[in-house]
């Protein structure tokens, strides 16, 4: 052992930094669930992230922020580079907490043709997953650094080639991390390929610009992938500015085959018979209608070299999204499901059947039947949720749907032949079909027994053993398929229920767990699109909410007694789609709720909605975006912010009806969105405020109750004024633990933290580099008693860590002496460098790295 380290012959500047590295539960519930609204959700998200400068989403911002994020240090790197100063290592050990038994939106789903126990499923923002036991358990196969968007998956069906799979990225409709319009749909960046049965994936360079989410690539939004059974050619049907593209060499090179409308939105779909005949459906634009490219249905027998237009004269002329499926049992039969718009009105959705007869399939060579009048009510929510699948052994057995899932035993040849088999429990009910979920996206039949079907929807994956039964029964197959998208998360601040987590999920209600086991099943305790929640009375009272301000109070011990506590005249008070609420930390019975320009106070939530009081003095003429409440020193100090860029505080908010005090930083732009106000639980005058819009300074700090504010965005901004490619900052908390204050941010590119604030020079480090990575993190929650922090991600559920159990809780050796000393300007090539530490170092227990100061 030695305290002196001799480094021979270093010709380096003397500035050195030492790094010391020690080294299937079935969910049988039928709550009255309000139906989701993707349009309202998209509007809410747009308002949160739009640039106040342009009024829109900055062009290419997702790609730019991801590229920018690669320049930011990790927490581990920051700690390592400070070790020579004796700083403690506090790299957190993040663990995924689930929900283990609840999946998210699933657009990609397929059985392996060589082994039916292998299933591949893709989350819209949760990556690609693989099951080897028929869906009873799942493993993530997407690398953390890869794009997590999966929209479609296809296997090479040829014998001997079935280890080759492809999946496409880029969801056009649906991701609340982006929006439906403007420059920030949740774009992808190409196609991933596997040659080992879906175990590992590599991005096809020919389909990527390495510029995530830029609309400069035909592969930004991939609607469908199909591999020809004849020759293995790969066909790609894209969305938005739809195209059909072909690769004859496994994705190395591409040619264009067909092109849809020049106007947004447009889709292409494709399917292929066993002999290689290709059918393509090209949509026209439903809203603008000035397209210069032909829409309709086309057929090719020569791998897309030439096409025959087989569109009938009375086919819908202007439509948005189109799906098609060829019957495997009779490949002359092709079905089409067509969406023309958003509203749930007759004529919006069409259903057609085509039967090939002879020749090139056009004119008398094919017959068309418009069976749209036999459709049940289909609500595809502007094409957001659509599915069409023909049972592989019967050309008349068709599964189709929008919000609901339907089955017809005669291909909709007669009116009334369809029966509802999934989604909502009935047409006019908000109750959920048992073990199924609303909003349909994908379906696959078991090859050896096609009456067995798996269904992909907004709630993950369900399976039925008999799709033809009069009463179709489903089982949930979500164990370990962690693909949920969270809006908010809460924990028991008292620490009494230290393992309790409650969170609101997009499309998937509110879920709760009270176990440290990452494989524990979570319990559905809510409704609709889960939103804010709060835990009080030592974990014995939970408030949960859903879209547009719906709220319940609930006793987790009794599992009974849900009681509505939403605002009077809800939702006509200006409630946000995801509406903030907060318990007063000093008295769980007191709760604050936003309502447009006002804050409402419920003086006793245990008594229900009758105890609300509208705090009229909080109206400052613009919408309140968020608030935060102090715990102590002082207690019940309420901070809130408005969309006009002002910040206020209301002392004694638990009892006060007086006017609040304006404490605005003075530099927030109008039309900005303050996404969170985090108050130090031990000091009510210390606050961190986050702004989620792009192109603004994102993080503000006060230690004196708002008398003065500091910009602490630091390295999260590309430019000092907030412009550039910095991320959207969604949440911020201050978490004191063990005599150290930790500051954490949830952003559109992951979780960042620091323990040292330095105004605009603050250095933030990425947390969970190999776990959370650059996932969108919409909310954080922390607890002072044990240093616990939880992060709510958009696509991979919830993660947790604790400052009481970091990845390596040690103090590094301190440099006591350097030879040559600090005043030296360099070390000669033949000189020795001697570093004397304050303790003995044990060989083999770590590394010392010397950095060149250049």
XYZ file of C-alpha atoms in Angstrom, residues 157-796:
640
model
C -41.790 -15.120 -43.443
C -39.548 -17.299 -45.608
C -38.417 -20.617 -44.199
C -34.812 -20.357 -43.100
C -34.942 -16.559 -42.967
C -37.260 -16.055 -40.028
C -34.572 -14.870 -37.657
C -34.741 -11.553 -39.533
C -37.124 -8.947 -38.133
C -37.689 -5.249 -38.693
C -39.442 -2.580 -36.687
C -40.372 0.950 -37.639
C -40.287 4.127 -35.559
C -42.211 7.375 -35.472
C -45.779 7.644 -34.207
C -47.719 10.285 -36.109
C -50.811 10.403 -33.869
C -50.826 9.816 -30.175
C -47.680 10.725 -28.254
C -48.402 13.387 -25.671
C -44.661 13.990 -25.477
C -45.237 15.705 -28.819
C -48.317 16.983 -30.585
C -50.469 16.233 -33.609
C -49.466 19.307 -35.527
C -46.659 21.817 -35.937
C -43.056 20.715 -35.916
C -43.139 18.213 -33.090
C -45.116 15.081 -33.734
C -43.293 12.216 -32.035
C -41.187 11.519 -35.076
C -38.959 8.558 -35.585
C -35.781 8.153 -37.500
C -35.865 4.969 -39.460
C -36.032 1.198 -39.283
C -34.314 -1.173 -36.888
C -33.283 -4.664 -37.998
C -32.598 -7.858 -36.081
C -30.935 -10.973 -37.465
C -31.158 -13.040 -34.287
C -34.901 -13.372 -33.780
C -35.485 -9.992 -32.172
C -32.901 -10.279 -29.408
C -30.755 -7.417 -30.689
C -31.476 -4.526 -33.000
C -29.416 -2.234 -35.210
C -30.603 0.925 -36.905
C -30.480 0.690 -40.688
C -28.174 3.511 -41.681
C -29.985 3.969 -44.988
C -33.173 4.928 -43.154
C -31.639 7.333 -40.657
C -30.211 10.792 -40.788
C -29.069 10.339 -37.163
C -31.310 13.347 -36.713
C -34.093 12.146 -34.489
C -37.449 13.729 -35.116
C -36.570 15.944 -38.056
C -39.006 15.948 -40.929
C -36.278 15.564 -43.516
C -36.557 11.828 -43.914
C -39.133 9.596 -45.558
C -38.716 7.252 -42.592
C -39.858 9.722 -39.910
C -43.294 8.114 -39.526
C -43.511 4.444 -40.429
C -47.057 3.145 -40.665
C -46.476 -0.426 -41.823
C -43.653 -2.839 -42.663
C -44.172 -5.938 -44.778
C -41.679 -8.524 -46.009
C -42.495 -10.361 -49.227
C -42.904 -14.128 -48.754
C -41.612 -14.575 -52.316
C -38.209 -12.949 -52.126
C -37.762 -11.160 -48.799
C -38.125 -7.684 -50.260
C -38.984 -5.121 -47.591
C -41.876 -2.718 -48.199
C -42.302 0.385 -46.050
C -45.551 2.342 -45.901
C -45.173 5.722 -44.254
C -47.519 8.209 -42.617
C -47.970 11.964 -42.797
C -46.597 12.641 -46.326
C -47.205 9.001 -47.122
C -44.985 6.988 -49.432
C -44.501 3.349 -50.311
C -40.827 2.445 -50.473
C -39.014 -0.775 -51.383
C -35.687 -2.333 -50.458
C -34.471 -5.408 -52.322
C -31.341 -5.846 -50.222
C -32.518 -6.001 -46.631
C -32.636 -2.265 -46.092
C -29.351 -1.103 -47.611
C -30.866 0.806 -50.540
C -34.338 2.076 -51.374
C -36.603 3.054 -54.225
C -39.874 4.992 -54.198
C -42.946 3.190 -55.465
C -46.025 5.274 -54.662
C -46.687 8.633 -53.067
C -49.762 9.953 -51.286
C -51.088 13.485 -50.998
C -48.724 16.404 -50.616
C -50.914 17.635 -47.772
C -50.942 16.488 -44.165
C -52.069 14.034 -43.051
C -51.743 11.127 -45.446
C -51.133 7.434 -44.977
C -50.080 4.481 -47.075
C -50.766 0.859 -46.161
C -49.411 -2.285 -47.799
C -49.973 -6.040 -47.783
C -48.522 -8.916 -49.790
C -49.827 -12.324 -50.856
C -47.795 -15.521 -50.604
C -46.859 -15.302 -54.314
C -45.599 -11.744 -53.962
C -48.583 -9.800 -55.285
C -48.535 -6.411 -53.602
C -51.584 -4.333 -52.709
C -51.164 -0.732 -51.625
C -53.764 1.684 -50.298
C -52.884 5.362 -50.599
C -54.930 7.899 -48.694
C -56.111 11.272 -49.816
C -56.127 14.145 -47.412
C -59.377 14.501 -45.499
C -59.064 18.168 -44.632
C -57.322 20.121 -47.387
C -58.043 18.033 -50.460
C -55.690 19.734 -52.935
C -53.436 16.760 -53.492
C -51.695 16.310 -56.791
C -50.869 12.643 -56.291
C -53.288 9.838 -56.896
C -55.070 8.289 -53.938
C -56.775 4.925 -54.076
C -55.910 1.231 -54.204
C -53.168 -0.238 -56.380
C -51.977 -3.737 -57.299
C -48.594 -4.981 -58.535
C -47.391 -8.428 -59.585
C -43.807 -7.433 -60.396
C -42.467 -6.209 -57.046
C -43.784 -2.695 -57.527
C -42.197 -2.006 -60.912
C -45.626 -1.395 -62.426
C -48.964 -0.781 -60.767
C -52.585 -1.202 -61.714
C -55.080 1.223 -60.288
C -57.968 -0.958 -59.124
C -59.853 1.791 -57.280
C -63.599 1.627 -57.951
C -65.391 4.756 -59.150
C -67.442 5.130 -55.977
C -64.547 4.611 -53.574
C -64.206 7.405 -50.979
C -62.446 10.261 -52.682
C -60.935 12.057 -49.741
C -59.921 10.275 -46.601
C -57.183 10.312 -44.016
C -56.031 6.948 -42.706
C -56.599 3.634 -44.446
C -55.907 0.069 -43.277
C -55.980 -3.074 -45.364
C -55.604 -6.796 -44.746
C -55.438 -9.748 -47.136
C -57.193 -12.953 -46.155
C -54.613 -15.716 -45.771
C -57.189 -18.432 -46.393
C -58.321 -16.822 -49.660
C -55.760 -14.359 -50.917
C -58.148 -13.022 -53.544
C -60.014 -11.238 -50.737
C -58.828 -7.929 -49.326
C -60.623 -5.788 -46.730
C -60.251 -2.038 -46.182
C -61.064 0.131 -43.162
C -61.026 3.836 -43.954
C -61.232 6.872 -41.714
C -62.393 10.193 -43.073
C -62.269 12.352 -39.978
C -62.504 12.691 -36.229
C -66.150 12.901 -35.226
C -68.188 9.846 -34.385
C -70.851 10.334 -37.059
C -72.240 8.100 -39.833
C -70.220 8.144 -43.026
C -66.938 9.000 -41.336
C -65.665 5.398 -41.364
C -65.888 3.146 -44.412
C -65.524 -0.596 -44.806
C -64.897 -2.147 -48.245
C -64.243 -5.636 -49.567
C -62.309 -6.389 -52.737
C -62.204 -9.783 -54.477
C -59.686 -10.441 -57.214
C -61.181 -12.268 -60.212
C -58.754 -12.231 -63.115
C -56.202 -10.323 -65.151
C -54.730 -7.251 -63.587
C -57.588 -7.013 -61.088
C -59.077 -3.795 -62.456
C -62.545 -3.340 -63.938
C -64.261 -6.694 -64.315
C -61.076 -8.346 -63.090
C -62.110 -7.540 -59.545
C -65.301 -6.965 -57.604
C -65.818 -4.295 -54.964
C -68.439 -4.174 -52.246
C -69.114 -1.151 -50.073
C -70.167 -2.644 -46.739
C -69.892 0.587 -44.795
C -73.600 0.652 -43.999
C -73.131 -2.532 -41.984
C -70.483 -1.024 -39.739
C -71.311 -0.482 -36.092
C -70.416 2.915 -34.658
C -66.664 3.341 -35.059
C -64.821 6.173 -33.350
C -61.231 6.190 -34.549
C -60.485 9.595 -33.012
C -59.228 11.050 -36.272
C -57.449 7.812 -37.123
C -55.540 7.680 -33.841
C -56.916 4.219 -33.029
C -57.707 1.786 -35.851
C -57.207 -1.927 -36.351
C -58.158 -4.422 -39.075
C -57.256 -8.131 -39.126
C -58.723 -11.088 -41.041
C -58.636 -14.390 -39.192
C -56.058 -16.476 -41.004
C -58.258 -19.569 -41.532
C -61.551 -17.893 -42.479
C -61.939 -15.047 -44.949
C -65.261 -13.998 -43.370
C -64.001 -13.660 -39.806
C -62.851 -10.071 -39.461
C -61.644 -8.167 -36.416
C -61.785 -4.390 -36.677
C -62.211 -1.343 -34.519
C -61.427 2.144 -33.308
C -62.007 2.921 -29.650
C -63.806 -0.413 -29.384
C -62.900 -3.798 -30.838
C -65.458 -5.647 -32.992
C -65.803 -9.069 -34.622
C -67.868 -10.024 -37.661
C -68.421 -13.619 -38.766
C -69.516 -12.690 -42.291
C -67.121 -9.931 -43.264
C -69.839 -7.340 -42.541
C -71.954 -8.623 -45.425
C -75.074 -8.142 -43.307
C -76.200 -5.445 -40.927
C -75.985 -6.468 -37.269
C -73.431 -9.215 -37.850
C -70.827 -7.486 -35.685
C -70.491 -7.843 -31.958
C -68.428 -5.808 -29.556
C -65.575 -7.843 -28.095
C -63.278 -5.291 -26.452
C -62.550 -1.682 -25.552
C -65.485 -0.251 -23.645
C -68.055 -2.637 -22.205
C -70.801 -1.171 -24.402
C -71.328 1.611 -26.900
C -72.815 4.057 -24.439
C -70.748 3.121 -21.410
C -67.507 4.423 -20.008
C -66.939 1.100 -18.296
C -63.968 -0.883 -19.533
C -64.409 -4.308 -21.142
C -63.009 -6.815 -18.643
C -59.296 -7.471 -19.157
C -59.273 -5.380 -22.300
C -58.790 -1.677 -22.962
C -60.137 1.086 -25.225
C -58.316 2.372 -28.323
C -57.267 -0.438 -30.639
C -53.976 -0.496 -32.546
C -52.808 -4.013 -33.414
C -53.832 -7.680 -33.548
C -52.206 -11.026 -34.337
C -53.591 -14.579 -34.619
C -51.804 -17.646 -33.328
C -50.602 -19.377 -36.537
C -51.450 -22.921 -35.407
C -54.823 -21.999 -33.890
C -56.183 -18.738 -35.315
C -59.096 -18.488 -32.926
C -56.445 -17.468 -30.382
C -55.669 -13.781 -30.800
C -53.540 -11.170 -29.089
C -54.708 -7.586 -29.105
C -52.608 -4.422 -28.777
C -54.295 -1.346 -27.356
C -53.689 1.672 -25.139
C -53.470 -0.633 -22.131
C -50.824 -2.987 -23.505
C -51.551 -6.563 -24.600
C -54.591 -8.834 -24.079
C -55.135 -12.406 -25.241
C -58.242 -14.456 -25.921
C -58.413 -18.197 -26.476
C -61.455 -17.900 -28.745
C -62.126 -14.780 -30.771
C -65.242 -16.410 -32.255
C -67.023 -17.009 -28.935
C -70.350 -15.318 -28.291
C -68.791 -13.780 -25.201
C -65.102 -13.180 -25.802
C -63.043 -13.464 -22.631
C -59.650 -11.849 -22.353
C -56.596 -12.216 -20.167
C -54.102 -9.417 -19.553
C -50.583 -10.233 -20.743
C -48.661 -7.264 -19.405
C -46.377 -8.888 -16.819
C -43.076 -7.088 -17.178
C -44.203 -5.144 -20.271
C -43.334 -1.752 -18.795
C -44.393 0.737 -21.464
C -46.709 3.119 -19.616
C -46.668 6.892 -20.048
C -46.962 8.896 -16.829
C -48.152 12.458 -16.324
C -47.601 12.709 -12.570
C -46.347 10.742 -9.577
C -46.622 11.069 -5.787
C -45.224 9.322 -2.710
C -45.970 9.368 1.010
C -43.944 12.314 2.257
C -44.186 11.101 5.842
C -42.316 7.896 5.029
C -44.883 5.793 6.910
C -45.719 4.009 3.668
C -42.216 4.302 2.291
C -42.828 2.008 -0.669
C -46.108 3.566 -1.773
C -46.164 5.192 -5.222
C -49.252 6.615 -6.922
C -49.194 7.902 -10.485
C -51.456 9.119 -13.270
C -50.991 7.468 -16.666
C -51.884 8.608 -20.154
C -54.874 6.531 -21.327
C -54.517 4.231 -18.333
C -56.100 5.614 -15.199
C -54.206 6.016 -11.904
C -52.165 3.164 -10.468
C -50.758 2.467 -7.012
C -48.114 0.154 -5.605
C -46.944 -0.367 -2.041
C -43.952 -2.604 -2.466
C -40.243 -2.125 -3.110
C -40.287 -5.148 -5.410
C -39.986 -3.976 -9.004
C -42.027 -7.023 -10.077
C -44.910 -6.231 -7.742
C -48.312 -5.781 -9.314
C -49.746 -2.279 -9.268
C -53.413 -1.644 -8.503
C -55.715 0.399 -10.723
C -57.428 2.876 -8.401
C -58.576 5.563 -10.814
C -60.251 6.445 -14.033
C -59.729 7.920 -17.498
C -56.427 9.601 -18.276
C -54.753 9.553 -14.881
C -53.549 12.961 -13.731
C -52.319 14.507 -10.474
C -52.499 12.660 -7.165
C -51.646 13.318 -3.525
C -50.990 11.115 -0.482
C -51.740 12.275 3.064
C -52.431 11.191 6.635
C -49.421 8.877 6.698
C -50.546 7.100 3.552
C -54.122 6.556 4.717
C -55.711 9.095 2.369
C -55.130 9.297 -1.378
C -56.544 11.866 -3.758
C -56.536 10.846 -7.412
C -57.655 12.718 -10.488
C -58.245 12.291 -14.185
C -58.580 14.523 -17.230
C -60.364 17.853 -16.949
C -60.334 17.914 -13.163
C -62.168 14.759 -12.181
C -61.149 13.831 -8.599
C -61.765 11.182 -5.950
C -60.657 10.825 -2.366
C -59.860 7.227 -1.461
C -58.875 5.194 1.574
C -56.278 2.607 0.503
C -56.783 0.517 3.627
C -60.513 0.086 3.184
C -60.420 -0.163 -0.637
C -63.850 1.409 -0.492
C -65.370 4.789 -0.085
C -64.245 6.548 -3.262
C -65.843 9.928 -3.020
C -66.036 12.588 -5.719
C -64.374 15.859 -4.710
C -64.092 17.725 -7.987
C -64.883 21.393 -8.325
C -68.466 22.610 -8.572
C -69.587 22.848 -12.214
C -66.590 20.829 -13.373
C -65.248 20.971 -16.099
C -66.450 24.513 -16.758
C -63.997 26.257 -14.418
C -61.140 26.339 -16.890
C -59.604 23.076 -15.683
C -56.535 21.949 -17.600
C -56.552 18.610 -19.377
C -54.154 17.437 -16.646
C -55.236 19.714 -13.812
C -52.902 20.396 -10.861
C -53.914 19.760 -7.253
C -51.946 19.784 -3.999
C -52.558 18.843 -0.386
C -51.416 21.290 2.242
C -48.408 19.510 3.832
C -49.479 20.821 7.252
C -53.023 19.466 7.039
C -53.967 16.742 4.580
C -57.636 17.717 4.810
C -56.898 21.008 3.064
C -56.401 20.765 -0.680
C -55.768 23.353 -3.391
C -57.043 22.897 -6.952
C -56.569 25.010 -10.046
C -59.566 26.255 -11.973
C -58.717 28.594 -14.829
C -57.732 31.970 -13.373
C -58.535 30.931 -9.813
C -57.260 28.719 -7.041
C -59.882 26.818 -5.096
C -59.389 25.583 -1.554
C -61.183 22.589 -0.121
C -61.224 23.115 3.634
C -61.948 19.456 4.416
C -61.644 16.919 1.635
C -63.052 14.193 3.861
C -66.390 16.009 3.590
C -66.381 16.036 -0.209
C -67.012 18.801 -2.715
C -69.166 20.868 -0.399
C -66.104 22.319 1.317
C -64.685 24.199 -1.659
C -63.986 27.892 -1.384
C -63.041 29.948 -4.424
C -60.095 32.194 -3.558
C -61.246 35.127 -5.666
C -58.212 37.246 -4.851
C -55.969 34.788 -6.744
C -57.431 35.861 -10.088
C -54.831 37.987 -11.837
C -56.476 37.996 -15.237
C -54.747 35.022 -16.820
C -54.698 31.243 -16.490
C -52.853 29.786 -13.527
C -50.524 27.066 -14.782
C -49.173 25.497 -11.589
C -48.463 26.015 -7.891
C -46.492 24.759 -4.912
C -47.127 24.767 -1.157
C -44.559 25.021 1.634
C -44.215 22.485 4.444
C -42.471 24.550 7.116
C -40.556 27.762 7.837
C -43.201 29.012 7.097
C -45.988 26.493 6.499
C -48.942 26.893 4.112
C -47.157 29.444 1.949
C -48.608 28.976 -1.520
C -46.726 30.006 -4.655
C -48.431 30.105 -8.033
C -47.683 31.224 -11.590
C -49.807 32.438 -14.477
C -49.566 32.082 -18.226
C -48.745 35.775 -18.473
C -45.365 35.159 -16.855
C -46.180 36.354 -13.344
C -45.515 34.609 -10.036
C -47.383 35.233 -6.771
C -47.357 33.997 -3.208
C -50.191 33.765 -0.721
C -49.253 33.543 2.949
C -51.339 31.358 5.247
C -53.111 29.905 2.251
C -54.852 27.352 4.480
C -56.971 30.107 6.014
C -56.305 33.311 4.099
C -58.652 35.164 1.780
C -56.349 38.153 1.409
C -54.654 39.265 -1.786
C -51.470 37.498 -2.869
C -48.148 39.298 -3.333
C -46.563 39.654 -6.778
C -43.062 38.139 -6.661
C -42.515 37.758 -10.415
C -38.918 37.377 -11.578
C -39.665 40.041 -14.173
C -37.972 38.164 -16.971
C -40.512 35.450 -17.703
C -42.148 36.020 -21.084
C -45.879 36.275 -21.489
C -47.490 33.100 -22.810
C -44.975 30.951 -20.939
C -45.960 27.812 -19.033
C -44.613 27.385 -15.530
C -44.691 23.616 -15.308
C -43.765 23.209 -11.635
C -42.950 25.125 -8.456
C -40.874 23.059 -6.063
C -40.626 24.310 -2.486
C -37.886 23.093 -0.155
C -39.691 20.923 2.441
C -37.426 22.358 5.161
C -37.435 26.007 4.082
C -40.587 27.545 2.672
C -38.664 30.494 1.256
C -36.465 28.392 -1.026
C -38.132 27.614 -4.351
C -37.187 26.165 -7.715
C -39.446 27.116 -10.623
C -39.453 25.429 -14.037
C -40.735 26.614 -17.397
C -41.512 23.878 -19.923
C -41.632 25.999 -23.075
C -38.803 25.852 -25.557
C -36.639 28.905 -26.239
C -36.935 30.412 -22.752
C -34.788 30.327 -19.629
C -36.097 27.151 -18.024
C -35.103 27.076 -14.339
C -35.403 29.853 -11.754
C -34.470 29.920 -8.079
C -35.160 32.022 -5.006
C -33.892 31.591 -1.462
C -35.813 34.518 -0.006
C -39.406 33.817 -0.880
C -39.295 35.561 -4.242
C -37.706 38.854 -3.268
C -34.926 37.992 -5.702
C -34.613 35.325 -8.368
C -31.658 33.677 -10.055
C -31.470 31.947 -13.388
C -29.985 28.526 -12.566
C -30.605 26.851 -15.934
C -26.863 26.710 -16.438
C -25.650 24.167 -18.955
C -29.205 23.080 -19.796
C -29.457 26.137 -22.040
C -27.515 26.433 -25.249
C -27.678 30.221 -25.019
C -27.898 32.418 -21.946
C -31.274 33.821 -22.984
C -32.788 30.331 -23.257
C -32.878 30.214 -27.039
C -31.275 27.357 -28.867
C -31.621 23.639 -28.387
C -31.966 23.193 -24.643
C -34.614 20.733 -23.429
C -38.104 21.334 -22.161
C -37.930 21.302 -18.356
C -41.079 19.677 -16.978
C -40.502 19.438 -13.198
C -38.167 20.527 -10.425
C -37.732 19.598 -6.754
C -35.448 20.510 -3.874
C -34.554 17.477 -1.774
C -32.533 18.067 1.425
C -30.927 14.938 2.807
C -28.099 14.302 5.224
C -27.122 17.983 5.479
C -26.940 18.388 1.716
C -29.488 19.946 -0.598
C -30.063 18.193 -3.891
C -31.788 19.837 -6.833
C -33.399 17.594 -9.443
C -35.124 18.325 -12.740
C -37.364 16.222 -14.944
C -36.842 17.180 -18.590
C -37.654 16.053 -22.106
C -34.205 14.415 -22.198
C -34.101 12.717 -18.795
C -33.463 13.552 -15.124
C -30.749 16.058 -14.214
C -29.379 16.956 -10.809
C -26.898 19.111 -8.939
C -25.985 19.853 -5.345
C -24.198 23.096 -6.133
C -26.023 26.132 -7.521
C -23.966 28.726 -9.355
C -26.488 31.038 -10.995
C -26.397 30.801 -14.780
C -23.189 28.743 -14.534
C -24.859 25.891 -12.649
C -23.746 22.506 -13.948
C -26.491 19.870 -14.200
C -25.662 16.194 -14.637
C -27.706 13.427 -16.226
C -29.063 10.843 -13.805
C -29.666 7.198 -14.752
C -27.607 7.219 -17.921
C -28.043 3.468 -18.405
C -31.620 3.234 -17.152
C -33.716 6.362 -17.706
C -31.414 7.766 -20.354
C -33.047 10.506 -22.421
C -36.645 9.467 -21.820
C -39.150 12.280 -21.346
C -39.649 12.766 -17.594
C -42.840 14.654 -16.789
C -42.782 14.642 -12.977
C -40.636 14.007 -9.901
C -41.400 13.459 -6.223
C -39.007 13.365 -3.268
C -38.932 12.576 0.458
C -36.524 14.115 2.957
C -36.594 11.387 5.610
C -34.743 8.828 3.490
C -33.666 10.776 0.417
C -36.056 8.914 -1.885
C -36.790 10.372 -5.315
C -39.116 8.958 -7.974
C -39.319 9.909 -11.651
C -42.353 9.532 -13.904
C -41.340 8.777 -17.497
C -43.290 8.947 -20.710
C -42.959 5.398 -21.980
C -41.071 3.361 -19.378
